[in-house]
Amino acid sequence: MDLVFAPQGEAWSGVSRQLARLRRSVLAGGLAVVVTVGTVGLWRLVGREAALGLALAGAGVLAWGWWLVGRGWRAWRYAERAEDLLISHGVLFRKLVVVPYGRMQYVDVTAGPLERRFGIATVQLHTASPATDARIPGLSPEEAARLRDRLASLGEARAAGL
Amino acid sequence: MSAAAHPDDTVTAVEGAGAVPDLTAFRRLHPSTPFLRGWKWLLAGGAVLSRDAIGRVDVAQILLTMLAVLVVGAAAGAVSWWRTQYGIVGGDLRIESGVLFRRSRRVRLDRLQAVDVVRPLAARLLGVSELRLEVAGGAKTEAPLAYLSEQDARDLRAQLLARAAGLDERTPEAPERPLLSVPLAALIGSTLLSSSFLTGVVITVLLVAGVVVSGELWLVGPVLPAALGTATAIYRQLVANYGFTVSESPDGVRIRKGLLDTRAQTVPPGRVQGVAIVQPLLWRRPGWVRVDVDVAGYAGGSGDAAGGSPSTLLPVAPRPLAVDLVRRVLPGVEVDAVPLVGAPPAARWLRPLGWRRLAVGADARVIVTQEGVLQRVTTLVPHAKTQSVRFTQGPLQRRLGLASVHVDTIPGPVDAVARHRRSAEAARMVEDQAERARTARRSAEPERWMQQ
């Protein structure tokens, strides 16, 4: 993490490790299905060597994906400043967004079935610009609720016209 | 002056100061509304039925069907008209409508972004207008009042603007001062020099020449779409922007335009969220530019009915005039006085042609970005209108030590992106821009622009 994406002097928070767990589970589950079907098919049609090769390739992809998910998870961070919220994420394509509280139109807290199972939620801030990409996934429900309430009250206190 | 082309829109303070109608009571739309809304359907239905009727004996039956449809349609239209009412209640505009599903809509007038009076050709023939109240956040024009008599539309507009400004509703319509009008010659010239027009003409000519020379008749087919493209280009620029006039009043900028369908727009002060000065390739020699603006509520494609885009502040003008106009809509902003800094040479790997044109700069009020090789675009976004600031860096940019900064605004034609800056510079820019936006918001003018 270089300084560009984490201006110094801010209290940066990361997101819950559960986000990485969720993504790794999805990755492992998806790969398991594809590789199992593929291996059985190859065993029947081509032979043992090909099936073994596929299984090994699957294991390789899993290891690589495991590592990628970890990097992606570590890249998510946010900081609540006095006047604005900073969110930074992305490894290959890196992004940092600065959203002033007064510009906030509404806040969403969402949690899909998988997210709920892993005990995390996503907070998304909306401004009048659809380009504003202010989403924080992988927050514990308490943190998500706290952030939502804090953002809503800060937004109200600093509300500006359009 | 194009005021002569729209005599009935020219309201002076003296005329407006007469009897102030009481709009607090609920009123109905103009009685011609059902007809104006339905005649296109009627015509289409008639066309379909009469095509069926050709070669058939029972013409009487067809006519009877048409009559029945007409009666039912007219009745439905009349009931809908009867159930639609509007009025100003406690600082809100209220519109009650719907027959089976009732809808009651309240529009907060201090959140009003623009008021347009649109008059399609058919409405002009009957002497009525549509009043469009633009508010932010709507996918389309959320509060259209179609149709009102011209007098009603004018009175209502004056009252809406007075209340939105925080004045007494009896305030007569603000007097206006013409700033500039676009001469017909410039409109014609700019149409002839537009790429869509030229492409259409070249393709049409080539196709016709091909037919004549080779005698291949299948080449006739594509002539029509090509000609249609040309006609669209003419319509967009020439017919929609005919008699384009910009005036200034305490209520904001007024724009009038249109040959067949006319449109009179009022954009109150502080509603312009961004400005783009665009110069297509072929306009460089005459030194013409186009000016587009971001106004909340205009983005939802509310322009198609009346032709042209409501986001056009100036369809064509010499650059100095355009800069002058920008100064009016964004007070205190001097486009050419803002110092611009070019992109670093490393940007040439990502923009081999245009990297020299990439530039960005900011002063106390606006951020200015510049880009484009063929079509040159200069965008201005006031700091006070910044919604959020984004810093992005792709893998190639990181290799080159570059990054881009996006200044996000409401949806519209203006996008301010400082592309391919040095990473450290971009990071500083994000911080500075956030700080400038914060300072600018504190000193921003009030939404009710006449209240101090």
Coordinates of N, CA, C and O in Angstrom, one line a residue, chain B residues 182-273:
Chain B
V182 N -28.1 33.8 -31.6 CA -27.3 33.1 -32.6 C -27.9 33.5 -33.9 O -29.0 33.1 -34.2
P183 N -27.1 34.1 -34.8 CA -27.6 34.4 -36.1 C -27.8 33.2 -37.0 O -27.1 32.1 -36.8
L184 N -28.8 33.3 -37.9 CA -29.2 32.1 -38.7 C -28.0 31.6 -39.5 O -27.8 30.4 -39.7
A185 N -27.2 32.6 -40.0 CA -26.0 32.2 -40.8 C -25.1 31.3 -40.0 O -24.6 30.3 -40.6
A186 N -24.9 31.6 -38.8 CA -24.0 30.8 -38.0 C -24.6 29.4 -37.8 O -23.8 28.4 -37.8
L187 N -25.9 29.3 -37.6 CA -26.5 28.0 -37.4 C -26.4 27.2 -38.7 O -26.1 26.0 -38.6
I188 N -26.6 27.8 -39.8 CA -26.5 27.1 -41.1 C -25.1 26.7 -41.3 O -24.8 25.5 -41.6
G189 N -24.1 27.6 -41.1 CA -22.7 27.3 -41.3 C -22.3 26.1 -40.4 O -21.6 25.2 -40.8
S190 N -22.7 26.2 -39.1 CA -22.3 25.1 -38.2 C -22.9 23.8 -38.5 O -22.3 22.7 -38.3
T191 N -24.1 23.8 -39.1 CA -24.7 22.6 -39.6 C -23.9 22.0 -40.7 O -23.6 20.8 -40.7
L192 N -23.6 22.9 -41.7 CA -22.8 22.4 -42.9 C -21.5 21.8 -42.4 O -20.9 20.9 -43.1
L193 N -20.9 22.4 -41.4 CA -19.6 22.0 -41.0 C -19.6 20.9 -39.9 O -18.6 20.7 -39.2
S194 N -20.8 20.3 -39.7 CA -20.8 19.2 -38.6 C -20.5 17.9 -39.3 O -20.9 17.6 -40.4
S195 N -19.9 17.0 -38.5 CA -19.4 15.8 -39.1 C -20.6 14.9 -39.5 O -20.6 14.2 -40.5
S196 N -21.7 14.9 -38.7 CA -22.8 14.0 -39.0 C -23.5 14.5 -40.3 O -23.8 13.6 -41.1
F197 N -23.6 15.8 -40.5 CA -24.1 16.3 -41.7 C -23.3 15.9 -42.9 O -23.7 15.3 -43.9
L198 N -22.0 16.1 -42.8 CA -21.0 15.9 -43.9 C -21.0 14.4 -44.2 O -21.0 14.0 -45.4
T199 N -20.9 13.6 -43.2 CA -20.9 12.1 -43.4 C -22.1 11.7 -44.2 O -22.1 11.0 -45.2
G200 N -23.3 12.2 -43.8 CA -24.6 11.8 -44.4 C -24.5 12.3 -45.9 O -24.9 11.5 -46.8
V201 N -24.1 13.5 -46.2 CA -24.1 14.0 -47.5 C -23.1 13.2 -48.4 O -23.4 12.7 -49.5
V202 N -21.9 12.9 -47.9 CA -20.9 12.2 -48.6 C -21.4 10.8 -49.0 O -21.3 10.4 -50.1
I203 N -22.0 10.1 -48.0 CA -22.5 8.8 -48.3 C -23.6 8.8 -49.3 O -23.6 8.0 -50.3
T204 N -24.5 9.8 -49.1 CA -25.6 9.9 -50.1 C -25.1 10.1 -51.5 O -25.5 9.5 -52.5
V205 N -24.1 11.1 -51.6 CA -23.6 11.4 -53.0 C -22.9 10.2 -53.6 O -23.1 9.8 -54.7
L206 N -22.1 9.5 -52.7 CA -21.4 8.3 -53.2 C -22.4 7.2 -53.7 O -22.2 6.6 -54.8
L207 N -23.4 7.0 -52.9 CA -24.4 6.0 -53.3 C -25.1 6.4 -54.6 O -25.2 5.5 -55.5
V208 N -25.5 7.7 -54.7 CA -26.2 8.1 -55.9 C -25.3 8.0 -57.1 O -25.7 7.4 -58.2
A209 N -24.0 8.4 -56.9 CA -23.0 8.3 -58.0 C -22.8 6.8 -58.4 O -22.8 6.5 -59.6
G210 N -22.8 5.9 -57.4 CA -22.6 4.5 -57.6 C -23.8 4.0 -58.5 O -23.6 3.2 -59.4
V211 N -25.0 4.4 -58.2 CA -26.2 3.9 -58.9 C -26.0 4.4 -60.4 O -26.2 3.6 -61.3
V212 N -25.7 5.7 -60.5 CA -25.6 6.3 -61.9 C -24.5 5.6 -62.7 O -24.8 5.2 -63.9
V213 N -23.4 5.4 -62.1 CA -22.2 4.9 -62.9 C -22.4 3.4 -63.2 O -22.3 3.0 -64.3
S214 N -22.7 2.6 -62.1 CA -22.7 1.2 -62.3 C -24.0 0.6 -62.7 O -24.1 -0.5 -63.2
G215 N -25.1 1.4 -62.4 CA -26.4 0.9 -62.7 C -26.9 -0.2 -61.8 O -27.9 -0.8 -62.0
E216 N -26.1 -0.4 -60.7 CA -26.5 -1.4 -59.7 C -27.7 -0.8 -58.8 O -27.5 0.1 -58.1
L217 N -28.8 -1.4 -59.0 CA -30.0 -0.7 -58.4 C -30.1 -1.0 -56.8 O -30.7 -0.2 -56.1
W218 N -29.4 -2.1 -56.4 CA -29.5 -2.3 -54.9 C -28.9 -1.2 -54.1 O -29.1 -1.1 -52.9
L219 N -28.0 -0.4 -54.8 CA -27.4 0.8 -54.0 C -28.4 1.8 -53.7 O -28.2 2.7 -52.8
V220 N -29.6 1.8 -54.3 CA -30.7 2.8 -54.0 C -31.1 2.6 -52.5 O -31.4 3.6 -51.8
G221 N -31.2 1.4 -52.0 CA -31.7 1.1 -50.7 C -31.1 1.9 -49.6 O -31.8 2.6 -48.9
P222 N -29.8 1.9 -49.5 CA -29.2 2.7 -48.3 C -29.2 4.2 -48.5 O -28.9 4.9 -47.6
V223 N -29.7 4.7 -49.6 CA -29.7 6.2 -49.8 C -30.6 6.8 -48.8 O -30.3 7.8 -48.2
L224 N -31.8 6.1 -48.5 CA -32.8 6.7 -47.6 C -32.2 6.9 -46.2 O -32.3 8.0 -45.7
P225 N -31.6 5.8 -45.6 CA -31.1 6.0 -44.2 C -30.0 7.1 -44.2 O -29.9 7.9 -43.3
A226 N -29.1 7.2 -45.3 CA -28.1 8.2 -45.3 C -28.7 9.6 -45.3 O -28.3 10.5 -44.6
A227 N -29.7 9.7 -46.2 CA -30.4 11.0 -46.3 C -31.1 11.4 -45.0 O -31.1 12.5 -44.6
L228 N -31.6 10.3 -44.3 CA -32.3 10.6 -43.0 C -31.3 11.1 -42.0 O -31.6 12.0 -41.2
G229 N -30.0 10.5 -42.0 CA -29.0 11.0 -41.1 C -28.7 12.5 -41.3 O -28.6 13.2 -40.4
T230 N -28.6 12.8 -42.6 CA -28.4 14.2 -42.9 C -29.5 15.1 -42.4 O -29.3 16.2 -41.8
A231 N -30.8 14.6 -42.6 CA -31.9 15.4 -42.2 C -31.9 15.6 -40.6 O -32.2 16.6 -40.1
T232 N -31.5 14.5 -39.9 CA -31.5 14.6 -38.5 C -30.5 15.6 -38.0 O -30.7 16.4 -37.1
A233 N -29.3 15.6 -38.7 CA -28.3 16.6 -38.3 C -28.8 18.0 -38.5 O -28.7 18.9 -37.7
I234 N -29.5 18.2 -39.6 CA -30.1 19.5 -39.9 C -31.1 19.9 -38.8 O -31.1 21.0 -38.3
Y235 N -32.0 18.9 -38.5 CA -33.0 19.2 -37.5 C -32.4 19.5 -36.2 O -32.8 20.5 -35.6
R236 N -31.5 18.7 -35.7 CA -30.9 18.9 -34.4 C -30.3 20.3 -34.2 O -30.5 20.9 -33.2
Q237 N -29.5 20.7 -35.2 CA -28.8 21.9 -35.0 C -29.6 23.1 -35.5 O -29.7 24.1 -34.9
L238 N -30.2 23.0 -36.7 CA -30.8 24.2 -37.3 C -32.2 24.4 -36.9 O -32.6 25.5 -36.4
V239 N -33.1 23.4 -37.0 CA -34.5 23.6 -36.7 C -34.7 23.8 -35.1 O -35.4 24.7 -34.7
A240 N -34.0 22.9 -34.4 CA -34.3 22.9 -32.9 C -33.7 24.2 -32.3 O -34.2 24.7 -31.3
N241 N -32.6 24.7 -32.9 CA -31.9 25.9 -32.3 C -32.2 27.2 -33.0 O -31.6 28.2 -32.8
Y242 N -33.2 27.1 -33.9 CA -33.5 28.3 -34.7 C -33.9 29.5 -33.8 O -34.7 29.3 -32.8
G243 N -33.4 30.6 -34.0 CA -33.7 31.8 -33.2 C -33.2 31.7 -31.8 O -33.9 32.2 -30.9
F244 N -32.1 31.0 -31.6 CA -31.6 30.8 -30.2 C -31.2 32.1 -29.6 O -30.4 32.9 -30.1
T245 N -31.8 32.4 -28.5 CA -31.5 33.7 -27.8 C -31.3 33.4 -26.3 O -32.0 32.6 -25.7
V246 N -30.3 34.0 -25.8 CA -30.0 33.9 -24.3 C -30.2 35.3 -23.7 O -29.6 36.3 -24.2
S247 N -30.9 35.3 -22.6 CA -31.1 36.6 -21.9 C -30.8 36.3 -20.4 O -30.7 35.2 -20.0
E248 N -30.6 37.4 -19.8 CA -30.2 37.4 -18.4 C -31.3 38.1 -17.6 O -31.8 39.1 -18.0
S249 N -31.7 37.5 -16.4 CA -32.7 38.2 -15.6 C -32.3 37.8 -14.1 O -31.5 36.9 -13.9
P250 N -32.9 38.5 -13.2 CA -32.6 38.1 -11.8 C -33.0 36.6 -11.5 O -32.5 36.0 -10.6
D251 N -33.9 36.1 -12.3 CA -34.3 34.7 -12.1 C -33.4 33.7 -12.8 O -33.6 32.5 -12.8
G252 N -32.3 34.2 -13.4 CA -31.4 33.3 -14.0 C -31.3 33.5 -15.5 O -31.8 34.5 -16.0
V253 N -30.7 32.5 -16.1 CA -30.5 32.6 -17.6 C -31.8 32.1 -18.3 O -32.4 31.1 -17.9
R254 N -32.2 32.9 -19.3 CA -33.4 32.5 -20.1 C -32.9 32.1 -21.5 O -32.1 32.8 -22.1
I255 N -33.4 31.0 -22.0 CA -33.0 30.5 -23.3 C -34.3 30.4 -24.1 O -35.2 29.8 -23.6
R256 N -34.3 30.9 -25.3 CA -35.4 30.6 -26.2 C -34.9 30.1 -27.5 O -33.9 30.5 -28.0
K257 N -35.6 29.1 -28.0 CA -35.2 28.5 -29.3 C -36.3 27.7 -29.9 O -37.3 27.4 -29.3
G258 N -36.1 27.4 -31.2 CA -37.0 26.5 -31.9 C -37.7 27.1 -33.1 O -38.1 28.3 -33.0
L259 N -37.8 26.4 -34.1 CA -38.5 26.9 -35.3 C -39.9 26.3 -35.3 O -40.9 27.0 -35.4
L260 N -40.1 25.0 -35.2 CA -41.4 24.4 -35.2 C -41.9 24.2 -33.8 O -42.9 24.8 -33.4
D261 N -41.2 23.4 -33.0 CA -41.4 23.3 -31.6 C -40.6 24.4 -30.9 O -39.4 24.4 -31.2
T262 N -41.2 25.1 -30.0 CA -40.3 26.2 -29.4 C -40.2 25.8 -27.9 O -41.0 25.1 -27.3
R263 N -39.1 26.3 -27.3 CA -38.8 26.0 -26.0 C -38.3 27.3 -25.3 O -37.4 28.0 -25.9
A264 N -38.8 27.7 -24.2 CA -38.3 28.8 -23.4 C -37.8 28.3 -22.0 O -38.6 27.8 -21.3
Q265 N -36.5 28.3 -21.8 CA -35.9 27.7 -20.6 C -35.6 28.8 -19.6 O -35.1 29.9 -20.0
T266 N -35.7 28.5 -18.3 CA -35.2 29.4 -17.3 C -34.4 28.6 -16.3 O -34.9 27.7 -15.7
V267 N -33.1 28.9 -16.2 CA -32.3 28.2 -15.3 C -31.9 29.2 -14.2 O -31.1 30.1 -14.5
P268 N -32.4 29.0 -13.0 CA -32.1 30.0 -11.9 C -30.6 30.0 -11.5 O -29.9 29.1 -11.8
P269 N -30.2 31.1 -10.9 CA -28.8 31.2 -10.5 C -28.3 30.0 -9.6 O -29.1 29.5 -8.8
G270 N -27.1 29.6 -9.8 CA -26.5 28.5 -9.0 C -27.0 27.1 -9.3 O -26.8 26.2 -8.6
R271 N -27.8 27.0 -10.4 CA -28.3 25.7 -10.8 C -27.4 25.0 -11.9 O -27.6 23.9 -12.2
V272 N -26.4 25.7 -12.4 CA -25.5 25.2 -13.4 C -24.4 24.4 -12.6 O -23.7 25.0 -11.8
Q273 N -24.3 23.1 -12.9 CA -23.4 22.3 -12.1 C -22.1 22.0 -12.8 O -21.2 21.5 -12.2

